[in-house]
Tab-separated table of C-alpha atoms in Angstrom:
chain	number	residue	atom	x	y	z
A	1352	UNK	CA	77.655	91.297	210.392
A	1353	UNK	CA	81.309	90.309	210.925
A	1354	UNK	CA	82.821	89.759	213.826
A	1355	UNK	CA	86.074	91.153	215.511
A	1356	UNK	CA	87.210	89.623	218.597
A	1357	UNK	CA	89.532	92.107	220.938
A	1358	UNK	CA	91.158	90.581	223.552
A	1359	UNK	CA	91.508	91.309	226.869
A	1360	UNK	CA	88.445	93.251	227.524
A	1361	UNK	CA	90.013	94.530	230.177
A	1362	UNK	CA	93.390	94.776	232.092
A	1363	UNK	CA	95.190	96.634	234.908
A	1364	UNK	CA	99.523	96.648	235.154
A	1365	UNK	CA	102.085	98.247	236.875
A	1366	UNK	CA	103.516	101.273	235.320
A	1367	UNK	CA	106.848	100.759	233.530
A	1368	UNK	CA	105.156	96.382	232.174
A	1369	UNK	CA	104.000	95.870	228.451
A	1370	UNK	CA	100.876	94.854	227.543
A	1371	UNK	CA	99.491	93.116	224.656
A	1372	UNK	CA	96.277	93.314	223.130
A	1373	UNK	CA	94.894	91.310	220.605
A	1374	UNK	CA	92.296	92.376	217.705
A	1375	UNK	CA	91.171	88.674	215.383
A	1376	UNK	CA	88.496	89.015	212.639
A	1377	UNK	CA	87.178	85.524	213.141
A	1378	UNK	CA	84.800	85.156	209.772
A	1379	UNK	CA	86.530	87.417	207.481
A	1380	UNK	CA	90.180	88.255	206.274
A	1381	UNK	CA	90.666	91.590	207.435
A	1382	UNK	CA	93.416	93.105	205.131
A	1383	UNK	CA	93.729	96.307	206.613
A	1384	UNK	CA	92.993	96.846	210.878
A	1385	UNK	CA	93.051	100.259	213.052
A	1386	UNK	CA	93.571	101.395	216.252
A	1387	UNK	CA	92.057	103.599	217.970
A	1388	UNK	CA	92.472	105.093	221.331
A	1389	UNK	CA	89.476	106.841	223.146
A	1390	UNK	CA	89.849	109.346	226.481
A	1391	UNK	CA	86.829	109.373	228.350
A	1392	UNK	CA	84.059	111.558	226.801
A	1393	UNK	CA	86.074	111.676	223.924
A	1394	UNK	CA	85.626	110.249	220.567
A	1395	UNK	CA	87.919	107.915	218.538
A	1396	UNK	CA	91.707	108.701	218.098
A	1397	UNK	CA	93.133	106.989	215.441
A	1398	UNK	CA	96.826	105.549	216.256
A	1399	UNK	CA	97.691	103.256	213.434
A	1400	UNK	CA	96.572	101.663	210.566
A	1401	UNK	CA	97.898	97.877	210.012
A	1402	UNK	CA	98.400	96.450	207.322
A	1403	UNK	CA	99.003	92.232	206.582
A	1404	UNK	CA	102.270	91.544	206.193
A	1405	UNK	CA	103.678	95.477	206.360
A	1406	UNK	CA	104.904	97.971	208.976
A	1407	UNK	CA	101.943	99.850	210.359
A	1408	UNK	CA	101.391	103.547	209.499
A	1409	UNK	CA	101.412	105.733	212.288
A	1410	UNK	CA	99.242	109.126	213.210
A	1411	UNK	CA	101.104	111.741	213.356
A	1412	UNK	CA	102.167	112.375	217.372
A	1413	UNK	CA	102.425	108.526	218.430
A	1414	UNK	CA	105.113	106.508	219.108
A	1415	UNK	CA	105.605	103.598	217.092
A	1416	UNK	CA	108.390	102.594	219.756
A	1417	UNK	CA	106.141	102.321	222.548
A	1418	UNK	CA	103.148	101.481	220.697
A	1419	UNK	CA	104.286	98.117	218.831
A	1420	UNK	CA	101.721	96.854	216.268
A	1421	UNK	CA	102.274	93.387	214.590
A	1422	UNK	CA	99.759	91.703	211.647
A	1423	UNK	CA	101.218	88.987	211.153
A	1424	UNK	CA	98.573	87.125	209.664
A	1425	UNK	CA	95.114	88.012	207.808
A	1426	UNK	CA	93.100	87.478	210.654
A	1427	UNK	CA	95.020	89.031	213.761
A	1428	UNK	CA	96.882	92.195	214.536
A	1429	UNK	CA	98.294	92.790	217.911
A	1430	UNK	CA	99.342	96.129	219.845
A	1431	UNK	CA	101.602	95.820	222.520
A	1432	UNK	CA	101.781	99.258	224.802
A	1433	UNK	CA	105.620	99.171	225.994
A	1434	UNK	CA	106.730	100.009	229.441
A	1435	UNK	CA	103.553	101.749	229.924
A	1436	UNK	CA	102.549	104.495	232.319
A	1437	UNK	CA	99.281	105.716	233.958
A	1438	UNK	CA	98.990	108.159	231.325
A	1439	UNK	CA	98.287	105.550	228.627
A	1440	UNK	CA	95.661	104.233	230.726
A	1441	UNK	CA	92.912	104.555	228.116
A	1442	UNK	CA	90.426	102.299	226.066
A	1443	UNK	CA	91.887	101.518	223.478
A	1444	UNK	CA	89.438	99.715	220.391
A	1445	UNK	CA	90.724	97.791	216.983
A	1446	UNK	CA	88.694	97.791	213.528
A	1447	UNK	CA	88.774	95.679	210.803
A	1448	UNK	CA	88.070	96.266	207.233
A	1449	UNK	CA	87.713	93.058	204.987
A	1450	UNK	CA	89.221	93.820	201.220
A	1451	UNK	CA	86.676	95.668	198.922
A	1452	UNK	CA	87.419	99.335	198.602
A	1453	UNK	CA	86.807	102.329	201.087
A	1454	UNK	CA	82.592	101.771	201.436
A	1455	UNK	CA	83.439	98.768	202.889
A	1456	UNK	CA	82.633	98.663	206.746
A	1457	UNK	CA	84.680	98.291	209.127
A	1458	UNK	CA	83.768	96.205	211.982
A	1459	UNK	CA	85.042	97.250	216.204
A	1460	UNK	CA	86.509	95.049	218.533
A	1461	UNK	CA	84.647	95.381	221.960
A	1462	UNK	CA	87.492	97.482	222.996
A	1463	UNK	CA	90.401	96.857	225.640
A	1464	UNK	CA	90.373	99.110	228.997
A	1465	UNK	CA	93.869	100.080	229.788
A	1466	UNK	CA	94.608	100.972	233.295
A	1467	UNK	CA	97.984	101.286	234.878
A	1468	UNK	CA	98.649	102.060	238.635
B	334	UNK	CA	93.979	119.631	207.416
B	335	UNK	CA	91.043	117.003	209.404
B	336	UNK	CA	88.164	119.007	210.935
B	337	UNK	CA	85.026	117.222	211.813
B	338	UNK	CA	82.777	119.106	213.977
B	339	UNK	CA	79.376	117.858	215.945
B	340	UNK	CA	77.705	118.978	218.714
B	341	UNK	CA	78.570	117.699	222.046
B	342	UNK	CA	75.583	117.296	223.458
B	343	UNK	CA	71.696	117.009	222.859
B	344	UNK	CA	68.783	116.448	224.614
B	345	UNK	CA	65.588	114.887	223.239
B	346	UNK	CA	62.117	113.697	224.443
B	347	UNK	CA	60.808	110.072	224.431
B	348	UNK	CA	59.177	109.492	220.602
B	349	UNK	CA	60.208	112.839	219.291
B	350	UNK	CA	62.714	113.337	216.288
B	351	UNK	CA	66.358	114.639	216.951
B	352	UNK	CA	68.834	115.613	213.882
B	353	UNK	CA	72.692	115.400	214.689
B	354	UNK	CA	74.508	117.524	212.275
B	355	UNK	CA	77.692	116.951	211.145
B	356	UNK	CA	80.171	119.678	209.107
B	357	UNK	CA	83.690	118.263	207.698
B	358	UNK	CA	86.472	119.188	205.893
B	359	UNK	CA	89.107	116.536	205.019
B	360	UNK	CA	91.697	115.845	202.682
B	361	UNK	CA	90.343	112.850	201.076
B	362	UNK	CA	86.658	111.915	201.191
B	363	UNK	CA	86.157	108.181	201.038
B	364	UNK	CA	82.071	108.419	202.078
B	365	UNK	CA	80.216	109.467	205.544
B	366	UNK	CA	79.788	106.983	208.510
B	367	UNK	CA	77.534	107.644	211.517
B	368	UNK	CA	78.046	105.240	214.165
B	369	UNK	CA	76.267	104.359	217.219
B	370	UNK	CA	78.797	104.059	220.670
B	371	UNK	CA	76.792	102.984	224.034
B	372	UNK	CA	79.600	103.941	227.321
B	373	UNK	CA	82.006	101.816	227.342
B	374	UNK	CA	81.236	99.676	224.573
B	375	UNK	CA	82.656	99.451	220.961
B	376	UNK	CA	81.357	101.774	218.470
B	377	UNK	CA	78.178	99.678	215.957
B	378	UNK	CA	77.388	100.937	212.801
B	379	UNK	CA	74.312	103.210	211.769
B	380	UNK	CA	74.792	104.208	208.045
B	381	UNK	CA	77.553	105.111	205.232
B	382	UNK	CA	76.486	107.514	202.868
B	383	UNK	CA	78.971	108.617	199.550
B	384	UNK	CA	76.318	110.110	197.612
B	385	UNK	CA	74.581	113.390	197.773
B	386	UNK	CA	70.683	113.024	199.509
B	387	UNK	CA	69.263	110.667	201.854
B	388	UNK	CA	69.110	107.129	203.161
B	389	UNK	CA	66.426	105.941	205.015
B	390	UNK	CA	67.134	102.128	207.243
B	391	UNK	CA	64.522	102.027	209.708
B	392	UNK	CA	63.757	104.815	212.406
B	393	UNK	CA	67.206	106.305	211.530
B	394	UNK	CA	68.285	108.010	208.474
B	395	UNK	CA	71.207	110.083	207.355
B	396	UNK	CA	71.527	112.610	204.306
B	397	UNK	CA	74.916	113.681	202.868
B	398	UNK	CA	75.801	117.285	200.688
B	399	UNK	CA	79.340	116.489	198.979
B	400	UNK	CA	79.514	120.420	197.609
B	401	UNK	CA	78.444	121.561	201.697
B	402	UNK	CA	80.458	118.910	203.283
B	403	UNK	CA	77.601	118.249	205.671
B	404	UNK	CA	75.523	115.606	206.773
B	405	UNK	CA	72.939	114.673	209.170
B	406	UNK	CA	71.852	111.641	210.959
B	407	UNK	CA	67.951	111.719	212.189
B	408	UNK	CA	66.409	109.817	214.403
B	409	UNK	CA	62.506	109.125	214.798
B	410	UNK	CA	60.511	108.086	216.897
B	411	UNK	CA	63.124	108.076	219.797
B	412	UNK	CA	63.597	105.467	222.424
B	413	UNK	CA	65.062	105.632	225.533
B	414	UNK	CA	67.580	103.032	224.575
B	415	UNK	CA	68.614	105.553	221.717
B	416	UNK	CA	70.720	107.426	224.743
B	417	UNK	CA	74.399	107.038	223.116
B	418	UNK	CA	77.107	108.877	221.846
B	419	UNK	CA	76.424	109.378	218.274
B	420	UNK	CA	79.829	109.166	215.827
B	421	UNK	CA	80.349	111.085	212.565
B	422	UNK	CA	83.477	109.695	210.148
B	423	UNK	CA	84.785	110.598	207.437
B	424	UNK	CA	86.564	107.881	205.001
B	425	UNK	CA	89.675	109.385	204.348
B	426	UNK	CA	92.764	107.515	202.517
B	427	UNK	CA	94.384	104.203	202.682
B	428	UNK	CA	90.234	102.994	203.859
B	429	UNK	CA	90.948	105.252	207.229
B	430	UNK	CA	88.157	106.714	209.583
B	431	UNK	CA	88.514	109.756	211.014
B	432	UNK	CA	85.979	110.376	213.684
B	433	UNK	CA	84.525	113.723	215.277
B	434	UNK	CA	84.611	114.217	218.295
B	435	UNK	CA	80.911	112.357	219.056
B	436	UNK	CA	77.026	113.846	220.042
B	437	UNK	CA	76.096	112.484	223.219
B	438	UNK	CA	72.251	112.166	223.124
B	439	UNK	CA	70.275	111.898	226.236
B	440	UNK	CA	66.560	110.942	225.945
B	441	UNK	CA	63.883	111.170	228.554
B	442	UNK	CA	60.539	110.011	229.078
């Protein structure tokens, strides 16, 4: 299958820093990439949907100022959390779909663990 | 609206079958995705069904009713390294994946 690279795997700031996090299909063009945030024992919350070359799309109740998405390329989208706080400590976990329609699959990042003290 | 419901938990025996159900209603419907998510680890994925009845891939299969919006995912002949978290999704618009809320399946010997 294809692969998505996420990067860091892990990472731990003071509250009130930014933090970037980096999501690269590295053997497919991934038009359209997600991201997802996921509470412990909970399942997948979509935040955004990316698209190359656009602004990202937004779920309804999250902050596009705090939660800064680029995809600037066909191969990488980044989220940057903004002055972030312990409650955004969270794993947060990218997808990538590569063009084809909506039975394509999309392939997961290893995910990014969040924490801020 | 986006409702996707699942059972939290579930408990099976070592080389027994378990069936994780899965009910939806959703705006758009884009085809059914059951993924696979070990803790702390990034979701893989099981199966994608978009047409009514079953597919069979191995020990796991999963079977889809459009007109019910329901589907299933079983799993045979169960190992202990089938102990996961167990992800319905729904393809929705604009190729997005809206999840449940996940089965966490716990096998023992």
């Amino acid at each position: 299958g294809a692969v998505v690279s996420q990067h860091p795997s892990w990472v731990i700031c003071k509250s009130g820093t930014s933090v970037k996090i980096e999501c690269r299909s590295l053997d497919f063009q991934a038009t359209t990439m997600f991201w997802y945030r996921q509470f412990p024992k909970q399942s997948l919350m979509l935040m955004a949907t990316s698209n190359e070359g656009s602004k990202a799309t937004y779920e309804q109740g999250v902050e596009k100022d705090k939660f800064l998405i680029n995809h600037a390329s066909l191969t990488l989208s980044t989220l940057t959390v903004t002055s972030a706080h312990p409650e955004d400590s969270s794993f947060y976990i990218c997808s990538a779909k590569a063009a084809g329609g909506a039975d394509t699959e999309a392939f997961f990042g290893q995910g990014t663990r969040l924490t801020v003290v | 609206g986006q409702n996707i419901d699942q059972p939290t938990e579930m408990t099976a025996t070592e080389g027994a079958i378990v069936q994780i159900n899965c009910t939806y209603q959703t705006s758009g419907f884009n085809g059914l995705f059951w993924y696979q998510q070990h803790a702390g680890e990034a979701p893989t994925f099981l199966s994608y069904n978009v047409l009514d009845g079953l597919e069979e891939k191995g020990r796991f299969s999963s079977f889809l009713s459009r007109s019910k919006g329901y589907s299933y995912l079983l799993l045979k002949e169960l190992q202990m390294k089938d102990s996961a978290s167990y992800l319905c999704a729904v393809g929705g618009g604009y190729n997005k994946l809206i999840f449940g809320a996940g089965t966490r399946l716990a096998v023992h010997p």
